Coordinates of C-alpha atoms in Angstrom, one line a residue:
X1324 CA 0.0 0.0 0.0
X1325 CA 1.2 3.4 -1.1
X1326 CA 2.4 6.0 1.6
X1327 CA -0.4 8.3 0.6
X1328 CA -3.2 5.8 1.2
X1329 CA -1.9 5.7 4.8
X1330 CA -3.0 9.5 5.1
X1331 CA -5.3 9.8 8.1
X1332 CA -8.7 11.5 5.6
X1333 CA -11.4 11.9 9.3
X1334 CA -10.0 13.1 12.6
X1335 CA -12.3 13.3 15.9
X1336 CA -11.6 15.6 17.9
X1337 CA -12.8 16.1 21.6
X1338 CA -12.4 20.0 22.4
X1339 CA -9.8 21.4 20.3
X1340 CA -7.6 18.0 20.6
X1341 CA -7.3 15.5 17.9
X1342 CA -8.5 12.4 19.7
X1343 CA -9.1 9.7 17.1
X1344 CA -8.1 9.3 13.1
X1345 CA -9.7 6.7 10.6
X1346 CA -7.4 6.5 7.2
X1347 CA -9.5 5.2 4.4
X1348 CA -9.0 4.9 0.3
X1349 CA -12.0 6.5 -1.8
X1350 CA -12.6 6.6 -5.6
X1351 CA -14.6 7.9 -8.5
X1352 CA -14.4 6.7 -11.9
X1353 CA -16.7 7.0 -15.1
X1354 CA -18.4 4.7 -16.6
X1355 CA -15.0 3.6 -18.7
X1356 CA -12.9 2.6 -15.3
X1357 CA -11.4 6.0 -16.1
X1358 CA -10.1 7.9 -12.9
X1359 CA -12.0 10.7 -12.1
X1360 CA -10.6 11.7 -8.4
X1361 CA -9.5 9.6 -5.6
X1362 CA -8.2 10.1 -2.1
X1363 CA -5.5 7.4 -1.5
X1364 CA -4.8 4.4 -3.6
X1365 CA -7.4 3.6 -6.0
X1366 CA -6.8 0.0 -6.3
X1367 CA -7.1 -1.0 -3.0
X1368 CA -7.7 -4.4 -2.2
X1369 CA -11.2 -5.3 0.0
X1370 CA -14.2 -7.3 0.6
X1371 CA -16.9 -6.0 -1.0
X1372 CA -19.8 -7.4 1.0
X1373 CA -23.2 -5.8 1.4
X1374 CA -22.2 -3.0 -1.5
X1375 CA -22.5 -6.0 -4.1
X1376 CA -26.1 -6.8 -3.9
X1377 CA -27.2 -4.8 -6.8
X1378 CA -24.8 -7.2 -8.9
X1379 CA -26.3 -10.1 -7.2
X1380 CA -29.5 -9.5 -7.8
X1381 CA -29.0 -8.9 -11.7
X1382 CA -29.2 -12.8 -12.4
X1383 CA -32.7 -12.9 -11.2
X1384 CA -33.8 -9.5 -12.8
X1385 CA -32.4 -10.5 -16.2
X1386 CA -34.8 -13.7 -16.0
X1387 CA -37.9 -12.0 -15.4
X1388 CA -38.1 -11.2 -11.4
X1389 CA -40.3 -9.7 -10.6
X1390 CA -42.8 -9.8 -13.1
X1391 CA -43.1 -13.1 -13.7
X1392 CA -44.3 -13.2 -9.6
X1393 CA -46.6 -10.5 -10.3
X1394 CA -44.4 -8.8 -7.9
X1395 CA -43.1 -5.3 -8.5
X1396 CA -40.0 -2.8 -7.9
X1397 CA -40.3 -2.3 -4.3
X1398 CA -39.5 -6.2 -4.2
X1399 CA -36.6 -5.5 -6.4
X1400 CA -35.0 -2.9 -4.4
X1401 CA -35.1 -4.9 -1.2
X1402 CA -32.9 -7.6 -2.9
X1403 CA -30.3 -4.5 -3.0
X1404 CA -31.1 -3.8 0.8
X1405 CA -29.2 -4.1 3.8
X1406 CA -32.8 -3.0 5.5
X1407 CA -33.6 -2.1 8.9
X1408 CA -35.7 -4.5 10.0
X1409 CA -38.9 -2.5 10.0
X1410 CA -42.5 -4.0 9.3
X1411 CA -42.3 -2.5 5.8
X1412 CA -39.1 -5.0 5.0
X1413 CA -40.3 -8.0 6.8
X1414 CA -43.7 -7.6 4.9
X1415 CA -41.9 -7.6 1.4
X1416 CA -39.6 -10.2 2.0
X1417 CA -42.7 -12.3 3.2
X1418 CA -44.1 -11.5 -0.4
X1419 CA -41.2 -12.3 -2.3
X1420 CA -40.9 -15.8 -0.5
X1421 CA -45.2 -16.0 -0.5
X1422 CA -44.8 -15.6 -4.3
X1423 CA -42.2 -18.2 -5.2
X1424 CA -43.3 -21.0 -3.0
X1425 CA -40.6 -20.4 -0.4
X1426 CA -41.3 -20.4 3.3
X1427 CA -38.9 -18.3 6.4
X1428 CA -37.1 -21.6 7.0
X1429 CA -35.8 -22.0 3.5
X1430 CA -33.6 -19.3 4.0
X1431 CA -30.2 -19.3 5.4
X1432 CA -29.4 -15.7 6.7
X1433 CA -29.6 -16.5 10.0
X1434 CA -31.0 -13.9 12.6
X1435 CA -29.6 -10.9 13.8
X1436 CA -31.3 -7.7 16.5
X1437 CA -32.6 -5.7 13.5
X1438 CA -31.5 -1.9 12.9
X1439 CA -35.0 -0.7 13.9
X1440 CA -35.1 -2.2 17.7
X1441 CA -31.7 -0.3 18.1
X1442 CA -32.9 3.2 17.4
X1443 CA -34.4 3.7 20.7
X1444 CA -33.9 3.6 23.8
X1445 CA -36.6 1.0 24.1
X1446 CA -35.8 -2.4 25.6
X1447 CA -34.5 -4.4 23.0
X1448 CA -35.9 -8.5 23.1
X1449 CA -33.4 -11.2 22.1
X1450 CA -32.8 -13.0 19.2
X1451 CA -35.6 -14.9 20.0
X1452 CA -37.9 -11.8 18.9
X1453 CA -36.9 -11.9 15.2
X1454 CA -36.7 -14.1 12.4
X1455 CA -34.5 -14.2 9.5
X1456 CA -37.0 -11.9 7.5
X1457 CA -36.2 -9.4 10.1
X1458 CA -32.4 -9.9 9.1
X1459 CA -31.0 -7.0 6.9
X1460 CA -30.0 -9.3 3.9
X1461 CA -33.5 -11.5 3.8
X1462 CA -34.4 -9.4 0.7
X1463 CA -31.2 -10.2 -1.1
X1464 CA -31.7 -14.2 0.5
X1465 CA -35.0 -14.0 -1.1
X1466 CA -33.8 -13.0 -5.0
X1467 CA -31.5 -15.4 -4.8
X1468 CA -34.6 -18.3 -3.6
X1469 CA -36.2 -16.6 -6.5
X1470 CA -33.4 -17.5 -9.0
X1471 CA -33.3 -21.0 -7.4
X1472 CA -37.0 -21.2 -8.5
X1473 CA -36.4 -19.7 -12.0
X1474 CA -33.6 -22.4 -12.6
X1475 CA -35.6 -25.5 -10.9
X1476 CA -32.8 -25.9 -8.1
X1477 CA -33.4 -27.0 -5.0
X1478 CA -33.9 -23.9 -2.0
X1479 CA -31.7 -26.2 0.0
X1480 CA -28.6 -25.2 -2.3
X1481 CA -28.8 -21.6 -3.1
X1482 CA -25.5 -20.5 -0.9
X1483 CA -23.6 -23.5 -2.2
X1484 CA -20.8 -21.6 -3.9
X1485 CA -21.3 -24.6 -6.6
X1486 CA -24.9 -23.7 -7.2
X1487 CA -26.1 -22.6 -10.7
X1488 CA -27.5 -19.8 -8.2
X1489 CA -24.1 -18.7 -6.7
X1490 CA -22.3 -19.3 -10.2
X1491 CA -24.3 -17.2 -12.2
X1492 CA -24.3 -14.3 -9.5
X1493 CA -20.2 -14.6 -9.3
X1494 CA -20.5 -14.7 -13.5
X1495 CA -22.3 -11.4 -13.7
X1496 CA -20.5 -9.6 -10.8
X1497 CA -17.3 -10.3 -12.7
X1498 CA -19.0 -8.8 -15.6
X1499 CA -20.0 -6.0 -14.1
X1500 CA -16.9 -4.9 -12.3
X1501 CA -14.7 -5.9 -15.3
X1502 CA -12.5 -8.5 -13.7
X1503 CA -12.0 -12.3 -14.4
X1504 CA -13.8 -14.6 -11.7
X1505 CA -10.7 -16.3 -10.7
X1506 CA -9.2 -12.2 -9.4
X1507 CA -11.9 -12.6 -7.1
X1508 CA -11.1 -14.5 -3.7
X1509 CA -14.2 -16.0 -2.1
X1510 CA -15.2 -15.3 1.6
X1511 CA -18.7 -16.1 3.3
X1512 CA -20.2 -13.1 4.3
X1513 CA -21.8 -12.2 7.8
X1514 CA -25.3 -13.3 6.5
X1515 CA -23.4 -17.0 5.1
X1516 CA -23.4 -15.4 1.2
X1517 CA -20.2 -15.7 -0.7
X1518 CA -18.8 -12.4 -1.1
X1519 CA -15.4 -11.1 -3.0
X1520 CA -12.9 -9.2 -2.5
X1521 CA -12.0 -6.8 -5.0
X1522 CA -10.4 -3.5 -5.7
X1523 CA -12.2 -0.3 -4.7
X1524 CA -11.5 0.8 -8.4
X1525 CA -13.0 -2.4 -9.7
X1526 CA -16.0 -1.6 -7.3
X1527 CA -16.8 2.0 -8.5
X1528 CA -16.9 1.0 -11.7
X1529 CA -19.5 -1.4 -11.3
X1530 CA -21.5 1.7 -9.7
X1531 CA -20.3 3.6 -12.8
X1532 CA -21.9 1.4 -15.2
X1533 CA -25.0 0.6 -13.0
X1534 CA -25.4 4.4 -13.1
X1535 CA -25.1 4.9 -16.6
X1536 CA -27.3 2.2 -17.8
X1537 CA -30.1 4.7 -18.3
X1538 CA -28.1 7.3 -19.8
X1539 CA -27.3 7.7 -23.4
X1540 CA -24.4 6.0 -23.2
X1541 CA -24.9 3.0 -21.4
X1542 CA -21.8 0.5 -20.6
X1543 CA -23.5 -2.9 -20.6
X1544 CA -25.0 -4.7 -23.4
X1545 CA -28.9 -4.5 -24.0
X1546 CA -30.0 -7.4 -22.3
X1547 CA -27.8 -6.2 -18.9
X1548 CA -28.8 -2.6 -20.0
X1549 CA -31.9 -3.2 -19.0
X1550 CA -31.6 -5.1 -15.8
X1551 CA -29.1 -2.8 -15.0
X1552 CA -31.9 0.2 -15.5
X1553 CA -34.6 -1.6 -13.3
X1554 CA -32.4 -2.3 -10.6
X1555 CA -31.3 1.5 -10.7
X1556 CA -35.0 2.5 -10.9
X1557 CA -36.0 0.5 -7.8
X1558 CA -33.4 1.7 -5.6
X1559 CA -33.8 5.2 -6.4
X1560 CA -37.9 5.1 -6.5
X1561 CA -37.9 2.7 -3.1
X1562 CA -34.5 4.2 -1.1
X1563 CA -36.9 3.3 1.9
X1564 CA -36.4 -0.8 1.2
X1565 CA -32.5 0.2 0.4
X1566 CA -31.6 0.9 4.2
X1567 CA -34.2 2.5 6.9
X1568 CA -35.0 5.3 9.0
X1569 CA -31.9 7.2 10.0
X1570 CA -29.7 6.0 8.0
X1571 CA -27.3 7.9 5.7
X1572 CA -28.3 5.7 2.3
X1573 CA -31.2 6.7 2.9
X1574 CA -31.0 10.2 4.0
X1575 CA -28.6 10.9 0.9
X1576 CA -31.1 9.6 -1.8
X1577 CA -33.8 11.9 -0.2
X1578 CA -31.7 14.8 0.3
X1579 CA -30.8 14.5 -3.8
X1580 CA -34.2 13.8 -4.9
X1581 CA -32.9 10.4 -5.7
X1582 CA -30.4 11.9 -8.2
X1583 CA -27.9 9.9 -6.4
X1584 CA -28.2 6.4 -4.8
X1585 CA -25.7 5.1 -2.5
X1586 CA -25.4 1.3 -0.9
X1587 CA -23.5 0.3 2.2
X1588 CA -21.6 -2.5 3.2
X1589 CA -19.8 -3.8 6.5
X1590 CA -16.7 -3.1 7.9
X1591 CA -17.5 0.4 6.5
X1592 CA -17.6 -0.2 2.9
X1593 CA -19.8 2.2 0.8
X1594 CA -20.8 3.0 -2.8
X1595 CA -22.6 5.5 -4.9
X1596 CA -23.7 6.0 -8.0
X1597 CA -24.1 9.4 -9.7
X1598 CA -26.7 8.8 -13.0
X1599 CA -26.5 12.2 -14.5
X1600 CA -22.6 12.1 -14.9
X1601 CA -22.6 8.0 -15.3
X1602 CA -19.8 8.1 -12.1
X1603 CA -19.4 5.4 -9.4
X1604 CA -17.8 6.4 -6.0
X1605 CA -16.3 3.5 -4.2
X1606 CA -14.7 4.2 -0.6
X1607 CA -13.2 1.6 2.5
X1608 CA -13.0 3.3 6.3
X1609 CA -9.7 1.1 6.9
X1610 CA -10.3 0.4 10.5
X1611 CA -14.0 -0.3 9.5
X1612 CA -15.8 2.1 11.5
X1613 CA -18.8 3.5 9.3
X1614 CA -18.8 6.9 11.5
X1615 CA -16.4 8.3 9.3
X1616 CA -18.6 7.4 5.9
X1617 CA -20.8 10.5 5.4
X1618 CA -18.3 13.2 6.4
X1619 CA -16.1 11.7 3.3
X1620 CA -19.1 11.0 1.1
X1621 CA -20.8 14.1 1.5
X1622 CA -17.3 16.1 0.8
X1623 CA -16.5 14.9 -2.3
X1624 CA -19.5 15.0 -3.7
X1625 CA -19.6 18.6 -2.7
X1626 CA -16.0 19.2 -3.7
X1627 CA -17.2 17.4 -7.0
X1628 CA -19.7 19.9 -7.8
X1629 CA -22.2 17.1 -7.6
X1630 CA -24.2 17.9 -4.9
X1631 CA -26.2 21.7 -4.6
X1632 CA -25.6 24.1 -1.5
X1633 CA -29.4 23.2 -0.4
X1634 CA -28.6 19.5 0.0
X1635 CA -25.2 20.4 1.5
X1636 CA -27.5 22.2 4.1
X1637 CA -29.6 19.6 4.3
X1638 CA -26.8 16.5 5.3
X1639 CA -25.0 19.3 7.0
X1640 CA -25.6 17.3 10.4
X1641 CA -23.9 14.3 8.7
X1642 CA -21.1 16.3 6.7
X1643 CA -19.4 17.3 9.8
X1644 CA -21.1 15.3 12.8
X1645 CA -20.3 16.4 16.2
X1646 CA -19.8 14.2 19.3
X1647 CA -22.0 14.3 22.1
X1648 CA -21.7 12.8 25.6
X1649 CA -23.7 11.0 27.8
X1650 CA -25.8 14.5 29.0
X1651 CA -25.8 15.6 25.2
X1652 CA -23.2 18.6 25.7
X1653 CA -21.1 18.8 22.5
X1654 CA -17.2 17.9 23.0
X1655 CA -16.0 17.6 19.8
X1656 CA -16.4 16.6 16.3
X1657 CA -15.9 14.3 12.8
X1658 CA -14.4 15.8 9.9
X1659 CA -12.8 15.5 6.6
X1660 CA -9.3 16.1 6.4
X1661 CA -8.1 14.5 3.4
X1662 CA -7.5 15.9 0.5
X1663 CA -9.0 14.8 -3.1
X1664 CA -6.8 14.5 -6.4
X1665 CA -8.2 14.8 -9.3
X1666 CA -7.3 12.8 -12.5

């Protein structure tokens, strides 16, 4: 790794003092792969996880989901959530699985304390509470059931990363992000999907040409084209079964209009796709904490000319986040630090 991608780019300060620094590696490219600016070095190596499910639902768009289940784009875009849990995600999850013949049990994303029951300050019940629809990746568990009922294999084998299911999805993601299936290492992801690591170049320009697919001058062939567009389409007109309440995916696509979509992943992964230029944004927090996501996103958006002073004002809370304490007083604050080149 280059000395510059070992830059700290968000400091935290308490009072005055510089009390904590996250280093991490963003980049923007077009929808060529060509550099447009990064912070670091663009070809950083990382697990993608939860930022890929856009490519892994594309298999089971391009054969017909959802219409030939008579369900519709809100079911699409929570196959590209990482959701929070909240009555209106279990409820579409229920219908994807209603609709193909599927039942809770058939799927194998385990069960997690959703997003939702930790936003207040309300007792939380255990696990025992929830069910694996209430887990964040049951939409993107249910697409892939769907393709397992498209291609008449067996529920029981959708993870197996020797599935027709998980071989097609790795097939297209390769596509997608331009790379050769065999430069993608294979690790099981927190919700037991295989998941790849790849670089963060490699990563935006999947967003790149998922963002363009609409435009004029789209980056995928027809058939992808238009897979690629309905995919975009459901994130963008459903950001609400992307993510959740308070979250910054979400808060981002509503403070844009929904000119810009975004997609998180763990360990502080995060993408975003910018339609009118046909530009994907790929960026890793290298000590993977997500706090220091917005303040980087926001700013080079801004710095990009891509985002308008009233949406600045309106993620302004997120741009530059302060820290509270346990009584609420303010001691200090997040910020960007690190500075963007430009190709």
């Amino acid at each position: 790794m280059s000395e510059q991608s070992l830059l700290p780019v968000v400091e935290v300060t308490r009072g005055k003092t510089i009390e904590s620094l996250h280093h991490a590696v963003a980049v923007v490219v077009d929808r060529h792969g060509a550099l447009v600016a990064w912070m670091g070095a663009p070809d950083h190596f990382t697990f993608s996880r939860s930022s890929l499910k856009p490519f892994q639902a594309l298999p089971t768009v391009l054969r017909g989901f959802p219409d030939r289940f008579g369900l519709t784009d809100r079911h699409v875009a929570l196959m590209c959530a990482s959701h929070s849990g909240e009555e209106r995600h279990v409820q579409t999850a229920q219908e994807i699985l209603d609709a193909i013949g599927a039942r809770e049990s058939d799927l194998r994303c385990g069960v997690h304390i959703p997003y939702a029951a930790t936003r207040t300050e309300d007792a939380v019940p255990g696990r025992a509470g929830f069910t694996q629809l209430h887990n964040n990746c049951s939409g993107k568990h249910s697409g892939m059931l769907a393709l397992a009922k498209i291609l008449g294999t067996p529920f029981a084998d959708y993870l197996n990363l020797d599935s027709p299911v998980q071989q097609l999805i790795r097939a297209h993601v390769a596509e997608m992000l331009n790379m050769t299936v065999a430069d993608m290492p294979v690790g099981i992801d927190g919700c037991s999907a295989p998941n790849y690591a790849v670089p963060l170049r490699a990563l935006a320009h999947g967003f790149a040409r998922l963002a363009a697919s609409a435009g004029p001058t789209p980056a995928t062939d027809e058939d992808c084209q238009d897979a690629c567009v309905r995919i975009v389409k459901a994130m963008r007109t459903y950001p609400e079964m992307v993510s959740g309440e308070g979250r910054f995916d979400l808060e981002l696509s509503r403070a844009t209009k929904a000119r810009i979509f975004s997609k998180a992943g763990g360990e502080a992964v995060q993408c975003v796709g910018i339609p009118e230029r046909g530009w994907g944004m790929a960026l890793k927090i290298l000590d993977g904490s997500p706090r220091a996501i917005p303040p980087i996103v926001i700013g080079i958006l801004a710095e990009l000319g891509l985002l308008r002073s009233d949406e600045v004002a309106l993620l302004e809370a997120r741009r530059r986040p302060v820290v509270l304490n346990h009584r609420g007083t303010h001691v200090g604050e997040i910020r960007l630090v690190g500075k963007l080149v430009r190709a």
